[in-house]
Coordinates of C-alpha atoms in Angstrom, one line a residue:
M1 CA -59.9 6.2 -104.6
K2 CA -57.5 8.6 -106.3
S3 CA -57.9 11.1 -103.5
L4 CA -57.2 8.4 -100.9
N5 CA -54.0 7.3 -102.8
L6 CA -52.9 10.9 -103.0
F7 CA -53.5 11.4 -99.3
I8 CA -51.6 8.2 -98.3
G9 CA -48.7 9.0 -100.7
S10 CA -48.5 12.5 -99.2
L11 CA -48.6 11.1 -95.7
L12 CA -45.9 8.6 -96.4
N13 CA -43.7 11.3 -98.0
Y14 CA -44.2 13.5 -94.9
I15 CA -43.4 10.7 -92.5
Y16 CA -40.2 9.7 -94.2
N17 CA -38.9 13.1 -95.3
D18 CA -39.8 15.1 -92.2
V19 CA -39.5 12.5 -89.4
I20 CA -37.7 9.2 -90.4
T21 CA -34.8 10.8 -92.3
H22 CA -33.8 12.6 -89.0
I23 CA -33.5 9.4 -87.0
P24 CA -29.8 8.8 -86.5
I25 CA -30.0 5.0 -86.8
H26 CA -29.7 3.8 -90.4
F27 CA -31.4 0.5 -89.7
F28 CA -34.7 2.3 -88.9
R29 CA -34.6 4.5 -92.0
I30 CA -33.8 1.7 -94.5
N31 CA -36.3 -0.7 -93.1
F32 CA -39.1 1.9 -93.2
L33 CA -38.4 2.5 -96.9
R34 CA -38.2 -1.3 -97.6
V35 CA -41.6 -1.9 -96.1
F36 CA -43.1 0.1 -99.0
N37 CA -40.4 -0.5 -101.7
R38 CA -38.6 -3.9 -102.1
K39 CA -36.7 -2.4 -105.1
I40 CA -34.4 -0.8 -102.5
H41 CA -31.8 -3.4 -101.8
P42 CA -31.1 -4.1 -98.0
T43 CA -27.4 -3.3 -98.4
V44 CA -28.2 0.3 -99.5
K45 CA -27.0 3.1 -97.2
I46 CA -29.1 6.3 -97.2
L47 CA -27.6 8.7 -94.7
L48 CA -29.3 11.3 -92.6
H49 CA -31.5 14.1 -94.0
T50 CA -31.8 12.7 -97.5
K51 CA -35.2 13.3 -99.0
L52 CA -36.9 10.9 -101.4
L53 CA -40.0 12.3 -103.0
N54 CA -42.3 9.3 -103.8
F55 CA -39.7 6.8 -102.6
W56 CA -41.8 3.9 -103.8
K57 CA -40.7 4.8 -107.3
V58 CA -37.0 4.5 -106.8
E59 CA -34.9 1.4 -107.6
I60 CA -31.6 1.1 -105.9
S61 CA -29.2 -1.9 -106.3
E62 CA -26.7 -3.5 -103.9
R63 CA -24.1 -1.5 -101.9
V64 CA -25.2 2.0 -102.9
V65 CA -24.3 4.9 -100.6
I66 CA -26.4 8.0 -100.7
N67 CA -24.8 10.6 -98.5
Q68 CA -26.4 13.3 -96.3
Y69 CA -28.8 16.0 -97.5
C70 CA -29.4 14.5 -101.0
L71 CA -32.7 14.9 -102.8
L72 CA -34.1 12.3 -105.1
D73 CA -37.2 13.4 -107.0
C74 CA -39.5 10.6 -108.1
R75 CA -42.7 12.5 -108.2
H76 CA -43.7 11.6 -111.8
H77 CA -40.8 9.4 -113.0
I78 CA -38.4 6.8 -111.7
I79 CA -34.8 7.0 -110.6
K80 CA -32.8 3.8 -111.0
I81 CA -29.4 3.5 -109.4
G82 CA -26.9 0.6 -110.1
S83 CA -24.7 -1.3 -107.7
D84 CA -21.6 0.1 -105.9
T85 CA -22.6 3.7 -106.7
D86 CA -21.5 6.5 -104.4
I87 CA -23.6 9.7 -104.3
G88 CA -22.0 12.6 -102.5
P89 CA -23.8 14.9 -100.0
Y90 CA -26.1 17.7 -101.2
T91 CA -26.7 16.1 -104.6
K92 CA -30.0 16.6 -106.2
I93 CA -31.5 14.3 -108.8
W94 CA -34.5 15.7 -110.6
T95 CA -37.0 13.8 -112.8
L96 CA -39.4 16.7 -113.2
G97 CA -39.3 20.4 -114.2
H98 CA -41.4 22.9 -116.0
N99 CA -41.6 23.8 -119.7
P100 CA -40.5 27.4 -119.9
D101 CA -42.3 27.9 -123.3
D102 CA -45.7 26.6 -122.0
N103 CA -48.3 29.3 -121.2
E104 CA -49.7 27.0 -118.5
H105 CA -46.3 26.3 -116.8
A106 CA -46.7 22.6 -117.7
V107 CA -44.5 20.0 -116.1
M108 CA -42.0 18.0 -118.2
G109 CA -39.4 15.4 -117.3
G110 CA -38.3 11.8 -117.5
D111 CA -36.6 8.9 -115.8
V112 CA -33.0 9.1 -114.6
Y113 CA -30.7 6.1 -114.9
I114 CA -27.4 5.8 -113.0
S115 CA -25.4 2.7 -113.8
D116 CA -23.0 0.5 -111.7
H117 CA -19.8 1.9 -110.1
V118 CA -20.7 5.5 -110.7
W119 CA -19.2 8.2 -108.4
I120 CA -21.2 11.4 -108.1
A121 CA -19.3 13.8 -105.9
S122 CA -20.9 16.4 -103.6
G123 CA -23.3 19.1 -104.6
V124 CA -24.1 17.7 -108.1
T125 CA -27.4 18.5 -109.8
I126 CA -28.7 15.9 -112.3
L127 CA -31.6 17.0 -114.5
P128 CA -34.4 14.8 -115.9
K129 CA -34.0 12.3 -118.7
I130 CA -30.3 11.6 -117.9
M131 CA -28.3 8.3 -118.2
I132 CA -25.0 8.1 -116.4
S133 CA -23.2 5.1 -117.7
K134 CA -21.1 2.5 -115.9
G135 CA -18.0 3.7 -114.1
A136 CA -18.6 7.4 -114.8
V137 CA -17.5 10.2 -112.4
V138 CA -19.3 13.5 -111.9
A139 CA -17.1 16.2 -110.3
S140 CA -18.3 18.3 -107.3
G141 CA -20.8 21.1 -108.1
S142 CA -21.5 19.9 -111.6
V143 CA -24.8 20.3 -113.4
V144 CA -25.5 17.2 -115.6
T145 CA -27.6 18.3 -118.6
K146 CA -26.8 15.4 -121.0
N147 CA -25.9 11.7 -120.8
V148 CA -22.5 10.6 -119.5
G149 CA -20.7 7.8 -121.2
I150 CA -18.9 4.7 -119.8
L151 CA -15.9 5.6 -117.6
E152 CA -16.2 9.3 -118.5
V153 CA -15.2 11.9 -115.9
V154 CA -17.3 15.1 -116.3
G155 CA -17.5 18.4 -114.5
G156 CA -18.7 21.9 -114.7
N157 CA -21.9 23.8 -115.3
P158 CA -23.0 22.3 -117.7
A159 CA -21.0 19.2 -117.1
K160 CA -18.5 18.6 -119.9
F161 CA -16.1 15.7 -120.6
L162 CA -12.8 16.0 -118.7
K163 CA -11.1 12.6 -119.2
T164 CA -11.6 8.9 -119.3
R165 CA -11.5 7.1 -115.9
N166 CA -8.6 4.6 -115.5
N167 CA -10.3 2.0 -113.3
E168 CA -11.1 -1.7 -113.7
L169 CA -14.3 -1.2 -111.5
K170 CA -13.6 -4.3 -109.4
Y171 CA -14.3 -2.7 -106.1
Y172 CA -17.4 -3.2 -103.9
L173 CA -18.6 -0.4 -101.6
N174 CA -18.7 -1.6 -98.0
F175 CA -19.7 1.4 -95.9
T176 CA -21.4 0.7 -92.6
P177 CA -22.7 3.9 -91.0
L178 CA -23.3 3.9 -87.2
F179 CA -25.1 7.2 -86.6
N180 CA -25.1 8.7 -90.1

């Protein structure tokens, strides 16, 4: 049974990541994902060429936008994304890595939690076991190696505190892609 589940999971990953994600009609992509995962809200926008590894383990709330060419790694752990969050293109969210001190190159990792009203700019890398709190902003090209606090703006490699965001977080994302 475990071999069959592994085969089915691998086949679903292939179908979504190598076929469906290239279809330029958002309606088809989101509905394919929602057939297998009802924890992806129907208002979510996942744009072209975004890869979701083990997409049945991701939880995405209302009005989230995940731009083109992102990668969400849910191979062993979950990624949970709160409402009205905007994730820029070419962002990578990792839940799994390797232990550099292990003689067997063992895997290690943990869940990633991204709260409501978070803005992750383009080209960001988020490492395993990270919590990005409500209203936080991560600047372009940053590498997030530790938790980000409420309304914090962080940037750099590794990402460091830059300032506190001055925003009441009353907005709702309302992006409707046509062929993205």
